[in-house]
Amino acid sequence: MIEFYGYFRSSCAYRCRIALNLKDVPHSFHSVHLRRNGGEHKSEAFLRVNPQGLVPALRDGALLLNQSLAIIEWLDETQPGLAFLPPDPAAKAQVRAFAQMIACDIHPLQNLRVLQYLGNEFDADQSAKDAWCQQWIGDGLAACESVLARQKDPSEFCFGNAPGLADICLVPQMFSAARFGVDTSKMPRLNAVYSACQNLPAFADAAPSKQPDSET
Amino acid sequence: MIEFYGYFRSSCAYRCRIALNLKDVPHSFHSVHLRRNGGEHKSEAFLRVNPQGLVPALRDGALLLNQSLAIIEWLDETQPGLAFLPPDPAAKAQVRAFAQMIACDIHPLQNLRVLQYLGNEFDADQSAKDAWCQQWIGDGLAACESVLARQKDPSEFCFGNAPGLADICLVPQMFSAARFGVDTSKMPRLNAVYSACQNLPAFADAAPSKQPDSET
């Protein structure tokens, strides 16, 4: 059975939880607590699973995988059910680009290790950290909104009438936006997609507060 | 003909240049200077190409694409020649994960806009910015080295005996590592792959100093 390593608050683990739910993949869960025991992600045991020392990670027999987008595309290619990407290369590239706008240009900047560095090395207090996050999340989501605003016929989800890779990345990022006090009131398409997703159990059940390791 | 928008020093544009060269794709080049005219990537003209206001971007007729990894996988799926990814889903996921370790967890933190923010908001001087870059690039590349060190039979390139997506991402990141003074002396596999790549014209010709908009 697939073993999934995550942490309730990790945005990247949240993406994978949605993907696992959308495909209804049986799996076991290993909690990797980022703030306990000096950071369980830095333990020798976990570094053998993922030398990068970050969640999420996935084990399937001898196969070890890290990086949420790689995990999600692997699930898409190996598990039956809903397709996370359209088959046409151009359409597929646009969905991937949207996901990467979040995964490469927004989320990495709000990561726990980055916020800890800002505090330790630049004496950033909570309000300075929040301003930092608001800058990158706000700018990044505004660009995401602009991309969707170019569509001639707005669909229920980011790209089409079923959820896919773009929505899988958007929902955890919108959740983080709220957590860091980002104003998303001028992002009607993103909010509409977020609401549509939250109506689906695969998304709602993946929320941080619903996880066995949740502290909220 | 494909139109490519880039900047000589952009690590993400560098990745795309390697991919275009490896596939020998005819294309025209538009220079988007990140430091001139208040940043040409922020111009209205360029924002119509890429609402995110970042290079690289690509236009193919009516198709507009952004995000380097999405562009590279689109090239892989639509252009003949060398395959950037292996066909097997598990092997493919491992190559993608390696590329994403660079594209999601190293490079975004050394981006120009991020370093500018550190200077403007946290009074970071050049040595503080270098220390920041050294932290994320050094940790990230050490994890990349660990991933390759797990392979039973080291190959000439990251994964196998032909270059692919992982190498396409690694070479610009190693170039940046040297630029920011990161010590890579304990990363023998990465250095061996870097050397093997530099022996190929597709990689060597994509170097920042070889570009028409180069200032070095």
CSV table of C-alpha atoms in Angstrom, one decimal:
chain,number,residue,atom,x,y,z
A,1,MET,CA,0.0,0.0,0.0
A,2,ILE,CA,1.2,3.5,-0.7
A,3,GLU,CA,2.6,5.3,2.3
A,4,PHE,CA,2.3,9.0,2.5
A,5,TYR,CA,4.4,11.3,4.6
A,6,GLY,CA,3.0,14.7,5.4
A,7,TYR,CA,2.2,17.4,7.9
A,8,PHE,CA,-1.3,18.9,8.4
A,9,ARG,CA,-0.2,22.5,7.7
A,10,SER,CA,2.2,21.8,4.8
A,11,SER,CA,0.7,23.4,1.6
A,12,CYS,CA,2.5,20.8,-0.5
A,13,ALA,CA,1.2,17.9,1.5
A,14,TYR,CA,-2.3,19.4,1.3
A,15,ARG,CA,-2.0,19.3,-2.6
A,16,CYS,CA,-1.1,15.6,-2.4
A,17,ARG,CA,-4.0,14.9,0.0
A,18,ILE,CA,-6.4,16.4,-2.5
A,19,ALA,CA,-4.9,14.3,-5.3
A,20,LEU,CA,-5.0,11.1,-3.3
A,21,ASN,CA,-8.7,11.9,-2.4
A,22,LEU,CA,-9.7,12.8,-6.0
A,23,LYS,CA,-8.3,9.4,-7.2
A,24,ASP,CA,-9.6,7.6,-4.1
A,25,VAL,CA,-6.1,6.0,-3.6
A,26,PRO,CA,-5.8,3.7,-0.6
A,27,HIS,CA,-2.8,4.8,1.5
A,28,SER,CA,-1.4,4.9,5.0
A,29,PHE,CA,-0.3,8.2,6.6
A,30,HIS,CA,2.9,9.0,8.4
A,31,SER,CA,2.9,12.3,10.3
A,32,VAL,CA,6.2,14.2,10.1
A,33,HIS,CA,6.0,17.0,12.6
A,34,LEU,CA,8.0,20.0,11.4
A,35,ARG,CA,8.1,21.7,14.8
A,36,ARG,CA,8.6,18.8,17.2
A,37,ASN,CA,11.7,16.9,18.2
A,38,GLY,CA,13.9,19.5,16.5
A,39,GLY,CA,11.9,19.0,13.3
A,40,GLU,CA,11.0,15.4,12.5
A,41,HIS,CA,11.7,16.2,8.8
A,42,LYS,CA,15.4,16.5,9.7
A,43,SER,CA,15.6,13.1,11.5
A,44,GLU,CA,17.9,10.5,10.0
A,45,ALA,CA,14.9,8.2,9.6
A,46,PHE,CA,13.0,10.7,7.4
A,47,LEU,CA,16.1,11.8,5.5
A,48,ARG,CA,16.4,8.2,4.3
A,49,VAL,CA,12.9,8.6,2.8
A,50,ASN,CA,13.5,12.1,1.4
A,51,PRO,CA,17.1,13.4,1.4
A,52,GLN,CA,15.7,16.9,0.9
A,53,GLY,CA,14.2,16.8,4.4
A,54,LEU,CA,10.9,18.2,3.3
A,55,VAL,CA,7.3,16.9,3.2
A,56,PRO,CA,5.5,15.5,1.4
A,57,ALA,CA,7.1,12.2,0.4
A,58,LEU,CA,5.6,9.0,-0.8
A,59,ARG,CA,6.7,5.4,-0.7
A,60,ASP,CA,5.3,2.7,-2.9
A,61,GLY,CA,7.2,-0.5,-2.3
A,62,ALA,CA,10.8,0.3,-3.4
A,63,LEU,CA,9.8,3.6,-5.0
A,64,LEU,CA,10.5,6.7,-3.0
A,65,LEU,CA,9.1,10.0,-4.4
A,66,ASN,CA,9.4,13.6,-3.2
A,67,GLN,CA,8.1,16.9,-4.6
A,68,SER,CA,4.4,17.4,-4.6
A,69,LEU,CA,3.9,18.1,-8.4
A,70,ALA,CA,6.0,15.0,-9.3
A,71,ILE,CA,3.9,12.9,-6.9
A,72,ILE,CA,0.7,14.2,-8.3
A,73,GLU,CA,1.6,13.6,-11.9
A,74,TRP,CA,2.8,10.1,-11.0
A,75,LEU,CA,-0.6,9.5,-9.3
A,76,ASP,CA,-2.3,10.8,-12.4
A,77,GLU,CA,-0.3,8.5,-14.7
A,78,THR,CA,-0.6,5.4,-12.6
A,79,GLN,CA,-4.0,5.6,-10.9
A,80,PRO,CA,-7.4,5.3,-12.6
A,81,GLY,CA,-10.2,7.9,-12.4
A,82,LEU,CA,-10.3,11.6,-13.0
A,83,ALA,CA,-7.5,13.0,-15.1
A,84,PHE,CA,-5.6,15.9,-13.5
A,85,LEU,CA,-4.3,17.1,-16.9
A,86,PRO,CA,-6.0,17.5,-20.3
A,87,PRO,CA,-4.5,15.3,-23.1
A,88,ASP,CA,-3.7,18.1,-25.6
A,89,PRO,CA,-0.1,19.3,-25.1
A,90,ALA,CA,-0.9,23.0,-25.3
A,91,ALA,CA,-3.8,22.8,-22.9
A,92,LYS,CA,-1.7,20.6,-20.6
A,93,ALA,CA,1.1,23.1,-20.6
A,94,GLN,CA,-1.2,25.9,-19.6
A,95,VAL,CA,-2.5,23.9,-16.7
A,96,ARG,CA,1.0,23.0,-15.6
A,97,ALA,CA,2.1,26.6,-15.9
A,98,PHE,CA,-0.7,27.8,-13.7
A,99,ALA,CA,0.3,25.1,-11.1
A,100,GLN,CA,3.9,26.1,-11.3
A,101,MET,CA,3.1,29.8,-10.8
A,102,ILE,CA,1.9,28.7,-7.4
A,103,ALA,CA,4.4,25.9,-6.7
A,104,CYS,CA,7.5,27.7,-8.0
A,105,ASP,CA,6.8,31.4,-7.5
A,106,ILE,CA,4.5,31.8,-4.6
A,107,HIS,CA,4.7,28.9,-2.1
A,108,PRO,CA,8.5,28.5,-1.8
A,109,LEU,CA,8.7,32.0,-0.3
A,110,GLN,CA,6.3,31.4,2.5
A,111,ASN,CA,7.8,28.1,3.6
A,112,LEU,CA,8.5,27.6,7.3
A,113,ARG,CA,12.3,27.4,6.8
A,114,VAL,CA,12.3,30.7,4.9
A,115,LEU,CA,10.3,32.5,7.6
A,116,GLN,CA,12.6,31.1,10.3
A,117,TYR,CA,15.6,32.5,8.4
A,118,LEU,CA,14.0,35.9,8.1
A,119,GLY,CA,13.4,35.9,11.9
A,120,ASN,CA,16.9,34.6,12.8
A,121,GLU,CA,19.0,36.6,10.3
A,122,PHE,CA,17.0,39.7,9.6
A,123,ASP,CA,15.2,40.1,12.9
A,124,ALA,CA,11.9,40.0,11.1
A,125,ASP,CA,9.0,40.0,13.6
A,126,GLN,CA,5.6,38.5,12.8
A,127,SER,CA,4.3,41.6,11.1
A,128,ALA,CA,7.4,41.8,8.8
A,129,LYS,CA,7.0,38.1,8.0
A,130,ASP,CA,3.3,38.7,7.2
A,131,ALA,CA,4.2,41.6,4.9
A,132,TRP,CA,6.7,39.4,3.2
A,133,CYS,CA,4.1,36.6,2.6
A,134,GLN,CA,1.4,39.1,1.6
A,135,GLN,CA,3.8,40.5,-1.1
A,136,TRP,CA,4.5,37.2,-2.8
A,137,ILE,CA,1.1,35.6,-2.3
A,138,GLY,CA,-0.7,38.8,-3.3
A,139,ASP,CA,1.4,39.4,-6.4
A,140,GLY,CA,1.4,35.7,-7.4
A,141,LEU,CA,-2.4,35.2,-7.0
A,142,ALA,CA,-3.1,38.4,-8.8
A,143,ALA,CA,-1.1,37.0,-11.7
A,144,CYS,CA,-3.1,33.7,-11.5
A,145,GLU,CA,-6.3,35.7,-11.6
A,146,SER,CA,-5.1,37.6,-14.7
A,147,VAL,CA,-4.4,34.2,-16.4
A,148,LEU,CA,-7.9,33.0,-15.7
A,149,ALA,CA,-9.4,36.3,-16.7
A,150,ARG,CA,-8.0,35.8,-20.2
A,151,GLN,CA,-10.3,32.8,-20.7
A,152,LYS,CA,-13.2,33.6,-23.0
A,153,ASP,CA,-15.7,31.3,-21.2
A,154,PRO,CA,-15.0,31.1,-17.5
A,155,SER,CA,-15.4,27.5,-16.3
A,156,GLU,CA,-16.4,26.2,-12.9
A,157,PHE,CA,-12.8,25.1,-12.1
A,158,CYS,CA,-9.6,26.7,-13.3
A,159,PHE,CA,-9.5,25.0,-16.6
A,160,GLY,CA,-12.8,23.2,-17.5
A,161,ASN,CA,-15.6,21.7,-15.6
A,162,ALA,CA,-13.7,19.2,-13.6
A,163,PRO,CA,-11.0,19.8,-11.1
A,164,GLY,CA,-7.4,19.2,-12.0
A,165,LEU,CA,-3.8,20.0,-11.3
A,166,ALA,CA,-4.4,23.8,-11.2
A,167,ASP,CA,-7.2,23.5,-8.7
A,168,ILE,CA,-5.2,21.1,-6.6
A,169,CYS,CA,-2.5,23.8,-6.2
A,170,LEU,CA,-4.8,26.7,-6.0
A,171,VAL,CA,-6.9,25.6,-3.0
A,172,PRO,CA,-4.0,25.2,-0.5
A,173,GLN,CA,-2.6,28.5,-1.7
A,174,MET,CA,-5.9,30.3,-1.1
A,175,PHE,CA,-6.0,28.7,2.3
A,176,SER,CA,-2.5,30.1,3.0
A,177,ALA,CA,-3.5,33.5,1.6
A,178,ALA,CA,-6.3,33.7,4.3
A,179,ARG,CA,-3.9,32.5,7.0
A,180,PHE,CA,-1.4,35.3,6.2
A,181,GLY,CA,-4.1,38.0,5.8
A,182,VAL,CA,-3.8,38.5,2.0
A,183,ASP,CA,-6.6,40.5,0.4
A,184,THR,CA,-8.1,38.4,-2.3
A,185,SER,CA,-11.3,40.4,-2.7
A,186,LYS,CA,-10.3,41.5,-6.2
A,187,MET,CA,-9.8,38.0,-7.4
A,188,PRO,CA,-13.3,36.8,-8.3
A,189,ARG,CA,-12.4,33.9,-10.5
A,190,LEU,CA,-10.0,32.4,-7.9
A,191,ASN,CA,-12.6,32.8,-5.2
A,192,ALA,CA,-15.3,31.2,-7.4
A,193,VAL,CA,-13.0,28.2,-8.1
A,194,TYR,CA,-12.1,27.9,-4.4
A,195,SER,CA,-15.8,27.7,-3.5
A,196,ALA,CA,-16.5,25.2,-6.2
A,197,CYS,CA,-13.7,23.0,-4.9
A,198,GLN,CA,-14.7,23.3,-1.3
A,199,ASN,CA,-18.0,21.8,-2.3
A,200,LEU,CA,-16.3,18.6,-3.2
A,201,PRO,CA,-15.4,16.1,-0.4
A,202,ALA,CA,-12.0,15.4,-2.0
A,203,PHE,CA,-11.0,19.0,-1.3
A,204,ALA,CA,-12.9,19.6,1.9
A,205,ASP,CA,-11.6,16.4,3.5
A,206,ALA,CA,-8.0,17.4,2.7
A,207,ALA,CA,-8.1,20.6,4.8
A,208,PRO,CA,-5.4,20.9,7.5
A,209,SER,CA,-8.0,21.0,10.3
A,210,LYS,CA,-9.4,17.5,9.2
A,211,GLN,CA,-6.1,15.7,9.4
A,212,PRO,CA,-5.1,13.2,12.2
A,213,ASP,CA,-2.1,15.3,13.1
A,214,SER,CA,-4.0,18.6,13.1
A,215,GLU,CA,-3.5,21.0,16.0
A,216,THR,CA,-6.2,23.5,14.9
B,1,MET,CA,7.9,30.4,-35.8
B,2,ILE,CA,8.2,30.0,-32.0
B,3,GLU,CA,9.0,33.3,-30.3
B,4,PHE,CA,11.0,33.1,-27.1
B,5,TYR,CA,11.2,35.8,-24.5
B,6,GLY,CA,14.1,35.7,-22.2
B,7,TYR,CA,17.0,37.5,-20.4
B,8,PHE,CA,20.6,36.3,-20.6
B,9,ARG,CA,21.0,36.1,-16.8
B,10,SER,CA,17.6,34.4,-16.0
B,11,SER,CA,18.2,30.9,-14.8
B,12,CYS,CA,14.7,29.9,-16.0
B,13,ALA,CA,15.3,31.3,-19.4
B,14,TYR,CA,18.7,29.5,-19.5
B,15,ARG,CA,16.8,26.2,-18.9
B,16,CYS,CA,14.6,26.9,-21.9
B,17,ARG,CA,17.5,27.8,-24.1
B,18,ILE,CA,19.1,24.4,-23.3
B,19,ALA,CA,15.9,22.7,-24.2
B,20,LEU,CA,15.4,24.6,-27.4
B,21,ASN,CA,19.0,23.8,-28.4
B,22,LEU,CA,18.7,20.1,-27.5
B,23,LYS,CA,15.6,19.8,-29.7
B,24,ASP,CA,17.1,22.1,-32.3
B,25,VAL,CA,13.9,24.2,-32.4
B,26,PRO,CA,13.9,27.1,-34.8
B,27,HIS,CA,12.8,30.2,-32.9
B,28,SER,CA,13.2,34.0,-32.7
B,29,PHE,CA,14.4,35.7,-29.5
B,30,HIS,CA,12.9,38.7,-27.7
B,31,SER,CA,15.2,40.3,-25.1
B,32,VAL,CA,13.3,41.4,-21.9
B,33,HIS,CA,15.7,43.4,-19.9
B,34,LEU,CA,15.0,43.0,-16.2
B,35,ARG,CA,17.0,46.0,-15.1
B,36,ARG,CA,16.3,48.6,-17.9
B,37,ASN,CA,13.4,50.9,-18.4
B,38,GLY,CA,12.1,50.2,-14.9
B,39,GLY,CA,12.2,46.5,-15.8
B,40,GLU,CA,10.9,45.6,-19.2
B,41,HIS,CA,9.2,42.5,-17.7
B,42,LYS,CA,6.8,44.9,-16.0
B,43,SER,CA,5.9,46.7,-19.2
B,44,GLU,CA,2.3,46.6,-20.5
B,45,ALA,CA,3.5,45.0,-23.7
B,46,PHE,CA,5.2,42.1,-21.9
B,47,LEU,CA,2.4,41.7,-19.4
B,48,ARG,CA,0.1,40.9,-22.4
B,49,VAL,CA,2.5,38.1,-23.2
B,50,ASN,CA,2.9,36.9,-19.6
B,51,PRO,CA,0.6,38.4,-16.9
B,52,GLN,CA,3.0,37.1,-14.3
B,53,GLY,CA,5.7,39.6,-15.5
B,54,LEU,CA,8.5,37.1,-15.4
B,55,VAL,CA,10.7,35.6,-18.0
B,56,PRO,CA,10.8,33.2,-19.8
B,57,ALA,CA,7.7,33.2,-21.9
B,58,LEU,CA,7.0,31.6,-25.3
B,59,ARG,CA,4.6,32.3,-28.1
B,60,ASP,CA,3.6,29.9,-30.8
B,61,GLY,CA,0.9,31.4,-32.9
B,62,ALA,CA,-2.0,32.0,-30.6
B,63,LEU,CA,-0.5,30.0,-27.8
B,64,LEU,CA,1.2,31.8,-25.0
B,65,LEU,CA,3.1,29.9,-22.4
B,66,ASN,CA,5.0,30.8,-19.3
B,67,GLN,CA,6.9,28.9,-16.6
B,68,SER,CA,10.0,27.2,-17.7
B,69,LEU,CA,9.1,23.6,-16.7
B,70,ALA,CA,5.8,23.8,-18.5
B,71,ILE,CA,7.5,25.2,-21.6
B,72,ILE,CA,10.1,22.5,-21.5
B,73,GLU,CA,7.6,19.6,-21.1
B,74,TRP,CA,5.5,21.2,-23.9
B,75,LEU,CA,8.6,21.2,-26.2
B,76,ASP,CA,9.3,17.6,-25.2
B,77,GLU,CA,5.7,16.6,-26.1
B,78,THR,CA,5.5,18.5,-29.4
B,79,GLN,CA,9.0,18.5,-30.9
B,80,PRO,CA,10.9,15.5,-32.3
B,81,GLY,CA,14.3,14.4,-31.1
B,82,LEU,CA,15.8,13.6,-27.7
B,83,ALA,CA,13.3,12.8,-25.0
B,84,PHE,CA,13.7,14.9,-21.9
B,85,LEU,CA,11.8,12.4,-19.7
B,86,PRO,CA,11.9,8.6,-19.5
B,87,PRO,CA,8.6,6.8,-20.5
B,88,ASP,CA,8.2,4.8,-17.3
B,89,PRO,CA,6.0,6.7,-14.8
B,90,ALA,CA,8.2,5.9,-11.8
B,91,ALA,CA,11.4,6.9,-13.5
B,92,LYS,CA,9.7,10.0,-14.9
B,93,ALA,CA,8.5,11.1,-11.5
B,94,GLN,CA,12.1,10.8,-10.1
B,95,VAL,CA,13.4,13.0,-12.9
B,96,ARG,CA,10.6,15.5,-12.4
B,97,ALA,CA,11.2,15.5,-8.6
B,98,PHE,CA,14.9,16.3,-9.1
B,99,ALA,CA,14.0,19.2,-11.5
B,100,GLN,CA,11.5,20.5,-9.0
B,101,MET,CA,13.9,20.4,-6.2
B,102,ILE,CA,15.8,23.0,-8.1
B,103,ALA,CA,12.8,24.8,-9.7
B,104,CYS,CA,10.6,25.0,-6.6
B,105,ASP,CA,13.0,24.9,-3.6
B,106,ILE,CA,16.2,26.5,-4.7
B,107,HIS,CA,15.8,28.9,-7.6
B,108,PRO,CA,12.8,31.0,-6.4
B,109,LEU,CA,14.7,32.2,-3.4
B,110,GLN,CA,17.5,33.7,-5.4
B,111,ASN,CA,15.3,35.5,-7.8
B,112,LEU,CA,16.1,39.2,-8.5
B,113,ARG,CA,12.8,40.4,-7.1
B,114,VAL,CA,13.4,38.5,-3.8
B,115,LEU,CA,16.9,39.9,-3.4
B,116,GLN,CA,15.6,43.4,-4.1
B,117,TYR,CA,13.0,42.9,-1.4
B,118,LEU,CA,15.7,41.8,1.1
B,119,GLY,CA,17.7,44.9,0.3
B,120,ASN,CA,14.7,47.3,0.4
B,121,GLU,CA,12.8,46.0,3.4
B,122,PHE,CA,15.5,44.3,5.5
B,123,ASP,CA,18.5,46.5,4.7
B,124,ALA,CA,20.3,43.4,3.4
B,125,ASP,CA,23.7,44.3,1.9
B,126,GLN,CA,25.4,42.3,-0.7
B,127,SER,CA,27.1,40.0,1.8
B,128,ALA,CA,23.8,39.3,3.5
B,129,LYS,CA,22.2,38.6,0.2
B,130,ASP,CA,25.1,36.2,-0.7
B,131,ALA,CA,24.7,34.4,2.6
B,132,TRP,CA,20.9,34.0,1.9
B,133,CYS,CA,21.6,32.6,-1.6
B,134,GLN,CA,24.4,30.3,-0.3
B,135,GLN,CA,22.0,28.9,2.3
B,136,TRP,CA,19.3,27.9,-0.1
B,137,ILE,CA,21.5,26.9,-3.0
B,138,GLY,CA,24.0,25.1,-0.8
B,139,ASP,CA,21.3,23.1,1.1
B,140,GLY,CA,19.3,22.4,-2.1
B,141,LEU,CA,22.2,21.2,-4.1
B,142,ALA,CA,23.4,19.0,-1.2
B,143,ALA,CA,20.0,17.3,-1.3
B,144,CYS,CA,20.3,16.9,-5.1
B,145,GLU,CA,23.7,15.3,-4.6
B,146,SER,CA,22.2,12.9,-2.0
B,147,VAL,CA,19.5,11.9,-4.4
B,148,LEU,CA,22.0,11.0,-7.1
B,149,ALA,CA,24.3,9.4,-4.6
B,150,ARG,CA,21.5,6.8,-3.9
B,151,GLN,CA,21.9,5.5,-7.5
B,152,LYS,CA,23.6,2.1,-7.7
B,153,ASP,CA,25.3,2.8,-11.0
B,154,PRO,CA,26.2,6.4,-11.5
B,155,SER,CA,25.5,7.5,-15.1
B,156,GLU,CA,27.0,10.2,-17.2
B,157,PHE,CA,24.1,12.5,-16.7
B,158,CYS,CA,21.7,12.9,-13.8
B,159,PHE,CA,19.5,10.0,-14.9
B,160,GLY,CA,21.0,7.9,-17.6
B,161,ASN,CA,23.4,8.4,-20.5
B,162,ALA,CA,21.6,11.2,-22.3
B,163,PRO,CA,20.7,14.6,-20.9
B,164,GLY,CA,17.2,15.3,-19.9
B,165,LEU,CA,15.0,17.5,-17.7
B,166,ALA,CA,17.1,17.1,-14.6
B,167,ASP,CA,20.3,18.2,-16.3
B,168,ILE,CA,18.5,21.1,-18.0
B,169,CYS,CA,17.6,22.4,-14.5
B,170,LEU,CA,20.9,21.5,-12.9
B,171,VAL,CA,23.3,23.3,-15.2
B,172,PRO,CA,21.8,26.8,-14.7
B,173,GLN,CA,21.6,26.2,-11.0
B,174,MET,CA,25.3,25.2,-10.8
B,175,PHE,CA,26.1,28.3,-12.8
B,176,SER,CA,24.2,30.4,-10.2
B,177,ALA,CA,26.0,28.5,-7.4
B,178,ALA,CA,29.3,29.7,-8.7
B,179,ARG,CA,28.0,33.2,-9.2
B,180,PHE,CA,26.9,33.4,-5.5
B,181,GLY,CA,30.0,31.8,-4.2
B,182,VAL,CA,28.5,28.5,-3.1
B,183,ASP,CA,31.0,25.7,-2.2
B,184,THR,CA,30.1,22.7,-4.3
B,185,SER,CA,33.4,20.9,-3.7
B,186,LYS,CA,31.6,18.1,-1.8
B,187,MET,CA,29.2,17.4,-4.6
B,188,PRO,CA,31.1,15.1,-7.0
B,189,ARG,CA,28.2,13.8,-8.9
B,190,LEU,CA,26.7,17.2,-9.6
B,191,ASN,CA,30.1,18.5,-10.8
B,192,ALA,CA,30.6,15.4,-13.0
B,193,VAL,CA,27.2,15.9,-14.6
B,194,TYR,CA,27.9,19.6,-15.0
B,195,SER,CA,31.1,18.9,-16.9
B,196,ALA,CA,29.5,16.3,-19.1
B,197,CYS,CA,26.8,18.8,-20.0
B,198,GLN,CA,29.2,21.6,-20.8
B,199,ASN,CA,30.9,19.3,-23.3
B,200,LEU,CA,27.7,19.4,-25.4
B,201,PRO,CA,27.1,22.5,-27.6
B,202,ALA,CA,23.4,22.6,-26.7
B,203,PHE,CA,24.4,23.4,-23.1
B,204,ALA,CA,27.5,25.4,-23.8
B,205,ASP,CA,25.7,27.6,-26.3
B,206,ALA,CA,23.0,28.4,-23.9
B,207,ALA,CA,25.3,30.0,-21.4
B,208,PRO,CA,24.4,33.6,-20.3
B,209,SER,CA,27.7,35.0,-21.8
B,210,LYS,CA,26.8,33.6,-25.2
B,211,GLN,CA,23.4,35.4,-25.5
B,212,PRO,CA,22.8,38.4,-27.8
B,213,ASP,CA,21.6,40.4,-24.8
B,214,SER,CA,24.6,39.4,-22.6
B,215,GLU,CA,26.5,42.1,-20.7
B,216,THR,CA,29.2,39.8,-19.4
